[in-house]
Amino acid sequence: MDKTSTRLSLPVSPREFGFYVNGAFVPAGPREVFSRNSPGHDVPVTLIPKCTADDLDMAVSVARTAFDDRRWSGLNGQARAAVLLRAGALIRERAEEIAYFETLENGKPISQARAEVGGCADMFEYASGLARSLHGDSFNNLGDGMFGLVTREPVGVVGIITPWNFPFLILCERVPYILASGCTIVAKPSEVTSATTLILAEILTEAGLPDGCMNVVTGSGSTIGQALIEHPDVDMLSFTGSTAVGRRVVEAAGRTNFKKLGLELGGKNPQIVFADADLEDAADGVAFGIGFNTGQCCVSGSRLIVERSVADAFAQMVRAKFARVVVGDPLDEATQIGAITTDAQNRTILSYIEKGQAEGARLICGGEQMDFGRGQFISPTLFGDVTRDMAIAREEIFGPVLTIMPFDTIEEAIAIANDTEYGLAASVWTKNIDKALMVTRRVQAGRFWVNTTLAGGPELPLGGFKQSGWGREAGIYGVEEYTQVKSVHIEIGKRSPWIG
Ligand code: NDP
């Protein structure tokens, strides 16, 4: 990668990866190989093995042994913290390489990928402290004859299935917390974005993580992913992706070993803008909330709900922001919106844009496939005259498509915001503290932003209400999620006999 200009160059040839088991790469050998093309340039950038069911069994068995022999969970918090801290430092050292492959496989702008990688190092650094502070509880109020303890134990072997929209960030919102708890891991990244998960596994070994504690199997969701969710020796599974596959994960757990589940699924997230907001700031935030990562975020602010008195003027302000945002080559440092990650997703977004018009919504701007000679790009799109029953107002589009609906009262704004099966995230824009707090309390969402959007970090937990998922990742909650609670009653002195 030549970085002489503000545009990085493409690799001369695709990088070949093995999958990762027991502290080392396993070359593809006789297995089929998946060739990933960069969605921004349409050239091959990585070669990834298609693992077999036997490979998955081997990875799970290695993770099982590594958990059961306590090579990781048996270390004290200080030793685990040291590994996580070193991993954070190594991520910073290899940040440029990670960001480069993230951009090549995913299509996101390089500047954004770099910022995400920095945030991921931060996750490891923060979680290292949690490895030391994780603790249970004690009950010293049970009388002179009894003492009570509540301890937390790692849940065991954790499977992680991650999607293609934030391959490294979503992984790092989980891995350091899971390792802090003492669990071992088998991760399956999306087939189209596997490179940075494999790089992380290598980094963890270099940081001193014992072999077998972080394993990565690669391949498609329908084969390796399905086998992982059904695997009886996986104690917990963290799944991030579509609600449809989330349902399959729940069914598979029920059919097999009732593995514990963490699910982060879809969202159709409201952005409520009151007339008293700083409208310039809000327009910028709203454009960012749907333009960031080409709207391919579970937390994208895809439903704009604006007080009627300013609705038309605000739509024009957002339109003006969209007109100035830089869409283009993900490897160009000036780019703000990159490529759509998969062909299937590109088709899905365009079909929603068609459906919106067919259902009677008014296309205010965008709605086009943009032609840069190669790659797949869609211009930021704004729809007016949207009603609550339209598909574009109800279903997760996962693209840069924003719908506007006006409201007259705060009650109506809250009702529109909650009129969805999802409950992942929401934002409110107002300078009135009472309105901000009323909306924050009553809109059903796991993450909430007041006068900002998409803010995040390692401290605050992530997760959804309603059909957006189960459980929480990150923060102390993210470590506790990967533990089981054990209560211990300790008799002091002689117990009173049952048979006298
Ligand atoms: P999926 O839910 O299919 O993919 C997410 C992950 O699940 C990927 O790693 C995928 O692997 C894997 N997977 C797919 N099928 C199975 C299975 N049967 N068992 C286990 N794992 C499986 O999402 P899509 O890629 O199809 O995207 C479709 C829609 O999902 C998007 O339009 C968007 O609405 C939503 N989505 C939401 C995300 C979120 O962050 N909440 C992230 C991604 C998508 P592989 O990719 O290798 O097939």
Coordinates of C-alpha atoms and ligand atoms in Angstrom, one line a residue:
M1 CA 0.0 0.0 0.0
D2 CA 1.6 3.2 -1.2
K3 CA 0.6 6.3 0.8
T4 CA 2.3 9.0 -1.2
S5 CA -1.0 10.8 -2.1
T6 CA -4.2 11.3 -0.2
R7 CA -5.5 8.2 -2.0
L8 CA -4.1 4.8 -1.0
S9 CA -3.4 2.4 -3.9
L10 CA -4.9 -1.0 -4.4
P11 CA -2.9 -4.1 -3.5
V12 CA -1.0 -5.6 -6.4
S13 CA -2.5 -9.0 -5.7
P14 CA -5.1 -10.3 -3.2
R15 CA -3.8 -11.3 0.2
E16 CA -4.2 -14.9 1.0
F17 CA -5.3 -15.8 4.5
G18 CA -5.6 -19.1 6.4
F19 CA -8.2 -19.6 9.1
Y20 CA -7.0 -19.5 12.8
V21 CA -7.0 -22.3 15.3
N22 CA -4.9 -23.0 18.4
G23 CA -2.7 -20.0 18.1
A24 CA -1.7 -20.4 14.4
F25 CA -3.0 -19.9 10.9
V26 CA -4.2 -23.0 9.1
P27 CA -3.6 -22.7 5.3
A28 CA -6.5 -23.2 3.0
G29 CA -4.8 -26.3 1.5
P30 CA -7.3 -28.4 -0.4
R31 CA -10.3 -26.4 0.7
E32 CA -12.2 -24.1 -1.6
V33 CA -11.2 -20.5 -1.4
F34 CA -13.5 -17.4 -1.4
S35 CA -12.1 -14.5 -3.4
R36 CA -13.4 -11.2 -2.1
N37 CA -13.6 -8.2 -4.5
S38 CA -13.4 -4.7 -3.1
P39 CA -16.9 -3.2 -3.5
G40 CA -15.4 0.2 -4.2
H41 CA -13.1 -1.0 -7.0
D42 CA -14.3 -4.4 -8.1
V43 CA -10.8 -6.0 -7.9
P44 CA -9.9 -9.1 -5.8
V45 CA -8.4 -8.1 -2.4
T46 CA -8.4 -11.2 -0.2
L47 CA -8.6 -14.9 -0.5
I48 CA -10.3 -16.7 2.4
P49 CA -10.6 -20.4 3.0
K50 CA -14.1 -22.0 3.1
C51 CA -13.9 -24.1 6.2
T52 CA -15.5 -27.5 6.5
A53 CA -17.7 -28.8 9.2
D54 CA -14.7 -30.8 10.5
D55 CA -12.7 -27.6 10.7
L56 CA -15.4 -26.1 12.9
D57 CA -15.5 -29.2 15.1
M58 CA -11.8 -28.9 15.5
A59 CA -12.0 -25.2 16.4
V60 CA -14.7 -25.8 19.0
S61 CA -12.9 -28.7 20.5
V62 CA -9.7 -26.6 20.8
A63 CA -11.7 -23.8 22.5
R64 CA -13.3 -26.4 24.8
T65 CA -10.0 -27.8 25.9
A66 CA -8.6 -24.3 26.4
F67 CA -11.5 -23.4 28.6
D68 CA -11.7 -26.6 30.6
D69 CA -8.0 -26.8 31.4
R70 CA -8.3 -23.3 32.8
R71 CA -5.2 -22.0 30.9
W72 CA -7.0 -18.6 30.6
S73 CA -9.9 -18.5 33.2
G74 CA -7.4 -19.8 35.8
L75 CA -5.2 -16.8 35.5
N76 CA -5.7 -13.9 37.8
G77 CA -7.3 -10.7 36.6
Q78 CA -3.9 -8.9 36.5
A79 CA -2.5 -11.5 34.0
R80 CA -5.6 -11.3 31.8
A81 CA -5.5 -7.5 31.9
A82 CA -1.9 -7.5 30.8
V83 CA -2.7 -9.5 27.6
L84 CA -5.6 -7.2 26.8
L85 CA -3.5 -4.1 27.2
R86 CA -0.8 -5.5 25.0
A87 CA -3.4 -6.4 22.4
G88 CA -4.6 -2.8 22.5
A89 CA -1.1 -1.6 21.9
L90 CA -0.6 -4.0 19.0
I91 CA -3.8 -2.9 17.4
R92 CA -2.5 0.6 17.5
E93 CA 0.8 -0.6 15.9
R94 CA -1.0 -2.4 13.1
A95 CA -3.8 0.2 12.8
E96 CA -3.0 1.2 9.2
E97 CA -2.9 -2.4 8.0
I98 CA -6.2 -3.2 9.7
A99 CA -7.9 -0.1 8.4
Y100 CA -6.7 -0.8 4.9
F101 CA -8.2 -4.3 4.8
E102 CA -11.4 -3.1 6.5
T103 CA -11.8 -0.5 3.7
L104 CA -10.9 -2.9 0.9
E105 CA -13.4 -5.6 2.0
N106 CA -16.2 -3.4 3.3
G107 CA -16.0 -0.3 1.1
K108 CA -16.1 2.2 4.0
P109 CA -13.9 5.4 3.8
I110 CA -10.4 4.9 4.9
S111 CA -10.6 7.9 7.4
Q112 CA -13.6 6.2 9.0
A113 CA -11.9 2.8 9.2
R114 CA -8.8 4.4 10.9
A115 CA -11.1 6.0 13.5
E116 CA -12.8 2.8 14.1
V117 CA -9.6 0.9 14.6
G118 CA -8.5 3.5 17.2
G119 CA -11.8 3.0 19.0
C120 CA -11.2 -0.8 19.0
A121 CA -7.8 -0.4 20.7
D122 CA -9.6 1.6 23.3
M123 CA -12.1 -1.2 23.9
F124 CA -9.2 -3.5 24.7
E125 CA -7.6 -1.0 27.0
Y126 CA -10.9 -0.4 28.8
A127 CA -11.8 -4.1 29.1
S128 CA -8.4 -4.8 30.6
G129 CA -9.5 -2.9 33.7
L130 CA -12.7 -4.8 33.8
A131 CA -10.7 -8.1 33.9
R132 CA -9.4 -6.9 37.3
S133 CA -12.5 -5.3 38.7
L134 CA -15.0 -8.1 37.8
H135 CA -16.4 -9.3 41.1
G136 CA -19.5 -10.8 42.7
D137 CA -21.2 -10.0 46.0
S138 CA -21.4 -11.1 49.6
F139 CA -24.2 -11.3 52.2
N140 CA -23.1 -10.7 55.7
N141 CA -26.7 -10.3 57.0
L142 CA -27.8 -13.9 57.0
G143 CA -27.3 -14.4 60.8
D144 CA -24.4 -15.7 62.8
G145 CA -24.7 -19.2 61.3
M146 CA -24.6 -18.4 57.6
F147 CA -22.5 -16.4 55.2
G148 CA -23.5 -15.9 51.5
L149 CA -21.5 -15.3 48.4
V150 CA -22.4 -14.6 44.9
T151 CA -19.6 -15.4 42.4
R152 CA -19.3 -14.8 38.7
E153 CA -17.9 -17.6 36.5
P154 CA -17.1 -17.4 32.8
V155 CA -19.8 -19.0 30.8
G156 CA -17.4 -21.2 28.7
V157 CA -16.9 -21.5 25.0
V158 CA -18.4 -18.5 23.2
G159 CA -19.3 -18.5 19.5
I160 CA -19.4 -15.1 17.8
I161 CA -21.0 -14.4 14.5
T162 CA -20.4 -10.9 13.1
P163 CA -21.8 -9.1 10.1
W164 CA -20.1 -7.2 7.2
N165 CA -21.0 -3.6 8.1
F166 CA -18.5 -3.2 11.0
P167 CA -16.4 -6.3 10.8
F168 CA -13.7 -5.1 13.2
L169 CA -15.7 -2.7 15.4
I170 CA -18.5 -5.2 16.2
L171 CA -15.9 -7.9 16.9
C172 CA -14.0 -5.6 19.3
E173 CA -17.2 -4.6 21.1
R174 CA -17.3 -8.3 22.1
V175 CA -13.9 -10.0 22.2
P176 CA -12.1 -8.0 24.9
Y177 CA -15.1 -8.2 27.2
I178 CA -15.5 -12.0 26.6
L179 CA -11.8 -12.5 27.3
A180 CA -11.9 -10.3 30.4
S181 CA -14.6 -12.7 31.7
G182 CA -12.3 -15.7 31.2
C183 CA -14.2 -17.4 28.3
T184 CA -12.7 -18.8 25.1
I185 CA -13.9 -18.0 21.6
V186 CA -14.7 -19.4 18.2
A187 CA -15.5 -16.5 15.9
K188 CA -17.1 -16.6 12.4
P189 CA -16.9 -13.4 10.5
S190 CA -19.1 -12.6 7.5
E191 CA -17.6 -14.4 4.5
V192 CA -17.2 -11.1 2.6
T193 CA -15.3 -9.4 5.4
S194 CA -13.1 -11.9 7.2
A195 CA -9.6 -10.4 7.0
T196 CA -9.5 -8.1 10.1
T197 CA -11.0 -10.8 12.3
L198 CA -8.1 -13.1 11.3
I199 CA -5.6 -10.3 11.9
L200 CA -7.0 -9.8 15.4
A201 CA -6.6 -13.5 16.2
E202 CA -2.9 -13.2 15.2
I203 CA -2.5 -10.1 17.4
L204 CA -4.0 -11.8 20.4
T205 CA -1.5 -14.6 20.2
E206 CA 1.3 -12.1 19.9
A207 CA -0.1 -10.3 22.9
G208 CA 0.3 -13.5 25.0
L209 CA -3.2 -15.0 24.8
P210 CA -2.8 -18.7 25.4
D211 CA -3.2 -20.9 22.3
G212 CA -6.8 -22.1 21.7
C213 CA -8.5 -19.2 23.4
M214 CA -9.3 -17.2 20.2
N215 CA -10.1 -19.2 17.1
V216 CA -11.5 -18.0 13.8
V217 CA -13.4 -20.2 11.3
T218 CA -14.2 -18.7 7.9
G219 CA -16.9 -19.6 5.4
S220 CA -20.5 -18.8 4.6
G221 CA -23.3 -18.2 7.1
S222 CA -25.5 -20.9 5.7
T223 CA -22.8 -23.6 6.2
I224 CA -20.3 -22.7 8.9
G225 CA -22.5 -20.1 10.7
Q226 CA -25.4 -22.6 10.8
A227 CA -23.1 -25.3 12.1
L228 CA -21.8 -23.0 14.8
I229 CA -25.3 -22.0 16.1
E230 CA -26.2 -25.6 16.3
H231 CA -23.0 -26.8 17.9
P232 CA -23.7 -28.6 21.2
D233 CA -20.3 -27.7 22.7
V234 CA -20.7 -24.0 22.4
D235 CA -22.0 -22.6 25.7
M236 CA -23.0 -19.1 24.5
L237 CA -23.5 -17.4 21.1
S238 CA -23.2 -13.7 20.3
F239 CA -25.0 -13.0 17.0
T240 CA -25.1 -9.7 15.2
G241 CA -27.0 -9.5 12.0
S242 CA -30.5 -9.7 10.5
T243 CA -33.6 -10.4 12.5
A244 CA -34.4 -13.3 10.2
V245 CA -31.1 -15.1 11.0
G246 CA -31.5 -14.1 14.7
R247 CA -34.7 -16.1 14.7
R248 CA -32.8 -19.1 13.3
V249 CA -30.2 -18.7 16.1
V250 CA -33.0 -18.8 18.7
E251 CA -34.5 -21.9 17.1
A252 CA -31.2 -23.7 16.9
A253 CA -30.4 -23.0 20.5
G254 CA -33.8 -24.4 21.5
R255 CA -33.2 -27.5 19.3
T256 CA -29.7 -28.2 20.6
N257 CA -28.3 -27.3 24.0
F258 CA -30.2 -24.1 25.1
K259 CA -27.0 -22.2 24.7
K260 CA -27.1 -18.7 26.2
L261 CA -27.7 -16.1 23.5
G262 CA -26.7 -12.5 22.9
L263 CA -28.5 -11.0 19.9
E264 CA -28.0 -7.6 18.2
L265 CA -30.4 -7.4 15.4
G266 CA -32.1 -4.8 13.2
G267 CA -33.2 -1.2 13.8
K268 CA -35.5 1.4 12.3
N269 CA -34.2 4.2 14.5
P270 CA -36.0 7.6 15.0
Q271 CA -34.4 11.0 15.0
I272 CA -36.9 13.4 16.6
V273 CA -36.3 17.1 15.8
F274 CA -38.2 19.8 17.7
A275 CA -38.6 23.3 16.2
D276 CA -36.6 24.7 19.2
A277 CA -33.5 22.7 18.3
D278 CA -30.3 24.2 16.9
L279 CA -31.5 23.2 13.4
E280 CA -28.2 23.7 11.7
D281 CA -26.5 21.3 14.1
A282 CA -29.5 18.9 13.9
A283 CA -29.4 18.8 10.1
D284 CA -25.7 18.0 10.2
G285 CA -26.3 15.3 12.8
V286 CA -29.2 13.8 10.9
A287 CA -27.2 13.7 7.7
F288 CA -24.4 12.0 9.6
G289 CA -26.8 9.6 11.3
I290 CA -28.0 8.2 8.0
G291 CA -24.9 8.8 5.8
F292 CA -22.3 7.3 8.1
N293 CA -21.2 3.8 6.8
T294 CA -23.7 4.4 3.9
G295 CA -26.5 3.9 6.3
Q296 CA -25.4 0.3 6.7
C297 CA -25.6 0.5 10.6
C298 CA -28.0 -1.2 12.8
V299 CA -28.2 2.2 14.7
S300 CA -28.6 4.4 11.6
G301 CA -31.1 7.2 12.2
S302 CA -33.3 6.2 9.3
R303 CA -36.7 7.8 10.4
L304 CA -36.7 11.6 10.7
I305 CA -39.6 12.9 12.7
V306 CA -39.8 16.7 12.6
E307 CA -42.1 19.2 14.2
R308 CA -44.4 20.4 11.5
S309 CA -43.7 24.1 11.8
V310 CA -40.1 23.5 10.6
A311 CA -40.5 20.3 8.6
D312 CA -40.2 21.8 5.1
A313 CA -37.3 24.1 6.0
F314 CA -35.5 21.3 7.8
A315 CA -35.9 18.9 4.8
Q316 CA -34.2 21.5 2.7
M317 CA -31.4 21.9 5.2
V318 CA -30.8 18.1 5.2
R319 CA -30.9 18.1 1.4
A320 CA -28.3 20.8 1.3
K321 CA -26.1 18.7 3.6
F322 CA -26.5 15.7 1.4
A323 CA -25.5 17.8 -1.7
R324 CA -22.2 18.6 -0.1
V325 CA -21.2 15.2 1.4
V326 CA -18.3 13.6 -0.5
V327 CA -19.2 10.2 -1.9
G328 CA -16.6 8.2 -3.7
D329 CA -13.4 6.1 -3.6
P330 CA -13.1 4.5 -0.1
L331 CA -9.3 4.7 -0.4
D332 CA -9.4 8.5 -0.8
E333 CA -8.9 10.3 2.5
A334 CA -11.4 13.0 1.6
T335 CA -14.3 10.5 1.1
Q336 CA -17.1 10.6 3.6
I337 CA -19.5 8.0 2.1
G338 CA -18.0 4.9 0.4
A339 CA -19.3 1.9 -1.4
I340 CA -22.3 -0.4 -0.7
T341 CA -20.7 -3.5 0.8
T342 CA -22.4 -6.3 -1.2
D343 CA -24.2 -6.6 -4.5
A344 CA -27.2 -8.1 -2.6
Q345 CA -27.4 -5.0 -0.3
N346 CA -27.1 -2.7 -3.3
R347 CA -30.0 -4.4 -4.9
T348 CA -32.0 -4.3 -1.7
I349 CA -31.5 -0.5 -1.2
L350 CA -32.4 0.3 -4.8
S351 CA -35.5 -1.9 -4.6
Y352 CA -36.7 0.0 -1.5
I353 CA -36.1 3.3 -3.3
E354 CA -38.4 2.0 -6.1
K355 CA -40.9 0.8 -3.6
G356 CA -41.0 4.1 -1.8
Q357 CA -41.9 5.9 -5.0
A358 CA -44.4 3.3 -6.0
E359 CA -46.1 3.6 -2.6
G360 CA -46.5 7.4 -3.2
A361 CA -43.6 8.9 -1.2
R362 CA -41.9 12.0 -2.8
L363 CA -38.2 11.6 -3.7
I364 CA -36.7 14.9 -2.4
C365 CA -33.1 14.1 -3.5
G366 CA -30.8 11.2 -4.3
G367 CA -32.2 7.7 -5.1
E368 CA -29.6 7.0 -7.7
Q369 CA -26.8 4.4 -8.4
M370 CA -23.8 6.7 -8.8
D371 CA -21.3 5.9 -11.6
F372 CA -17.6 6.2 -10.8
G373 CA -16.6 3.8 -13.5
R374 CA -16.3 0.9 -11.0
G375 CA -17.7 -0.2 -7.7
Q376 CA -21.3 0.3 -6.3
F377 CA -22.4 3.6 -4.8
I378 CA -25.8 5.1 -4.0
S379 CA -26.4 8.8 -3.4
P380 CA -27.9 9.9 -0.1
T381 CA -31.6 9.7 -0.5
L382 CA -34.4 11.7 1.2
F383 CA -38.1 10.9 1.0
G384 CA -41.0 13.2 2.0
D385 CA -44.8 12.6 2.1
V386 CA -44.1 9.3 3.9
T387 CA -46.8 7.6 5.9
R388 CA -46.4 5.2 8.8
D389 CA -47.6 2.2 6.8
M390 CA -45.1 2.4 3.9
A391 CA -42.4 -0.2 3.7
I392 CA -39.7 2.5 3.6
A393 CA -41.0 3.8 7.0
R394 CA -41.3 0.3 8.6
E395 CA -38.5 -2.0 7.3
E396 CA -34.8 -1.8 7.8
I397 CA -33.3 -0.7 4.5
F398 CA -29.7 -0.6 5.6
G399 CA -28.7 2.1 3.2
P400 CA -28.4 5.9 2.9
V401 CA -32.2 6.3 2.7
L402 CA -34.0 8.7 5.1
T403 CA -37.7 9.2 5.4
I404 CA -39.4 12.3 6.9
M405 CA -42.6 12.4 8.9
P406 CA -44.0 15.6 10.6
F407 CA -45.5 15.8 14.1
D408 CA -47.6 18.3 15.9
T409 CA -47.3 17.3 19.6
I410 CA -44.7 15.6 21.7
E411 CA -47.2 12.7 22.3
E412 CA -47.4 12.2 18.5
A413 CA -43.7 12.3 18.1
I414 CA -43.2 9.6 20.8
A415 CA -46.0 7.5 19.3
I416 CA -44.5 7.6 15.8
A417 CA -41.0 6.8 17.2
N418 CA -42.4 3.8 19.0
D419 CA -44.5 2.6 16.1
T420 CA -41.9 -0.1 15.1
E421 CA -41.1 -3.7 16.0
Y422 CA -37.5 -2.5 16.6
G423 CA -36.0 -0.7 19.6
L424 CA -32.3 -0.3 19.0
A425 CA -31.5 3.4 19.1
A426 CA -33.0 6.9 19.0
S427 CA -32.0 10.6 19.0
V428 CA -33.8 13.7 20.1
W429 CA -32.8 17.3 19.1
T430 CA -34.2 20.1 21.3
K431 CA -32.9 22.9 23.5
N432 CA -35.7 22.2 26.0
I433 CA -34.6 19.9 28.8
D434 CA -38.1 18.9 29.7
K435 CA -38.8 17.7 26.2
A436 CA -35.5 16.0 25.9
L437 CA -36.0 14.0 29.1
M438 CA -39.7 13.1 28.4
V439 CA -38.7 11.7 25.0
T440 CA -35.6 9.9 26.4
R441 CA -37.8 8.2 29.0
R442 CA -40.6 7.2 26.8
V443 CA -39.1 6.1 23.5
Q444 CA -38.2 2.4 23.6
A445 CA -34.6 2.1 22.6
G446 CA -31.4 0.5 24.0
R447 CA -29.3 3.5 23.0
F448 CA -30.3 7.1 23.2
W449 CA -28.7 10.3 22.0
V450 CA -29.7 13.9 23.0
N451 CA -28.5 16.6 20.6
T452 CA -26.1 14.2 19.0
T453 CA -26.2 10.8 17.3
L454 CA -24.1 7.6 16.9
A455 CA -21.8 8.6 19.8
G456 CA -20.3 5.6 21.5
G457 CA -17.3 4.2 23.4
P458 CA -16.2 1.3 25.6
E459 CA -18.0 2.4 28.7
L460 CA -21.6 2.5 27.7
P461 CA -23.5 -0.7 26.9
L462 CA -25.0 -1.5 23.5
G463 CA -28.2 -3.5 22.8
G464 CA -31.8 -3.3 21.9
F465 CA -35.4 -3.3 23.2
K466 CA -38.1 -5.3 21.5
Q467 CA -37.1 -7.2 18.3
S468 CA -33.7 -5.5 18.2
G469 CA -32.2 -8.2 20.4
W470 CA -31.3 -9.7 23.7
G471 CA -28.5 -8.7 26.1
R472 CA -25.9 -6.0 26.2
E473 CA -22.4 -5.7 24.9
A474 CA -19.6 -3.4 26.2
G475 CA -19.1 -1.7 29.5
I476 CA -19.2 -3.7 32.7
Y477 CA -22.5 -5.1 31.4
G478 CA -20.7 -6.6 28.4
V479 CA -18.4 -8.6 30.7
E480 CA -21.1 -9.7 33.1
E481 CA -23.1 -10.9 30.1
Y482 CA -20.5 -13.6 29.5
T483 CA -20.6 -14.9 33.1
Q484 CA -22.9 -17.1 35.1
V485 CA -23.9 -16.3 38.6
K486 CA -23.3 -18.8 41.3
S487 CA -24.8 -18.3 44.8
V488 CA -22.9 -20.0 47.7
H489 CA -24.3 -20.6 51.2
I490 CA -21.6 -21.2 53.8
E491 CA -22.6 -22.6 57.2
I492 CA -20.6 -21.1 60.1
G493 CA -20.2 -23.6 63.0
K494 CA -22.6 -26.5 63.3
R495 CA -25.8 -26.7 61.3
S496 CA -29.0 -27.5 63.2
P497 CA -29.7 -31.2 62.5
W498 CA -32.7 -32.4 60.5
I499 CA -33.0 -35.7 62.3
G500 CA -32.3 -35.0 66.0
Ligands
NDP1 P1 -27.2 -11.9 7.8 O1 -28.0 -11.9 9.1 O2 -27.5 -13.0 6.8 O3 -25.6 -12.0 8.2 C1 -25.1 -11.7 9.4 C2 -24.1 -12.8 9.8 O4 -24.8 -14.0 10.0 C3 -23.0 -13.1 8.8 O5 -21.8 -13.4 9.4 C4 -23.6 -14.2 8.0 O6 -22.5 -15.0 7.4 C5 -24.2 -15.0 9.2 N1 -25.2 -15.9 8.8 C6 -26.0 -15.9 7.7 N2 -26.9 -17.0 7.7 C7 -26.6 -17.7 8.8 C8 -27.1 -18.9 9.4 N3 -28.1 -19.6 8.8 N4 -26.6 -19.3 10.5 C9 -25.7 -18.6 11.2 N5 -25.1 -17.5 10.7 C10 -25.6 -17.0 9.5 O7 -27.3 -10.5 7.1 P2 -27.2 -10.2 5.6 O8 -25.8 -10.2 5.3 O9 -28.0 -11.1 4.7 O10 -27.9 -8.8 5.5 C11 -29.3 -8.8 5.4 C12 -30.0 -7.7 6.2 O11 -29.7 -7.9 7.6 C13 -29.4 -6.3 5.9 O12 -30.1 -5.7 4.8 C14 -29.7 -5.6 7.2 O13 -31.1 -5.2 7.2 C15 -29.6 -6.7 8.3 N6 -28.2 -6.6 8.9 C16 -28.2 -6.1 10.2 C17 -27.0 -6.0 10.8 C18 -26.9 -5.4 12.2 O14 -25.8 -4.9 12.5 N7 -27.9 -5.5 13.0 C19 -25.7 -6.4 10.2 C20 -25.9 -7.0 8.9 C21 -27.1 -7.1 8.3 P3 -22.2 -14.7 5.8 O15 -22.2 -13.2 5.6 O16 -20.9 -15.3 5.7 O17 -23.2 -15.4 5.0

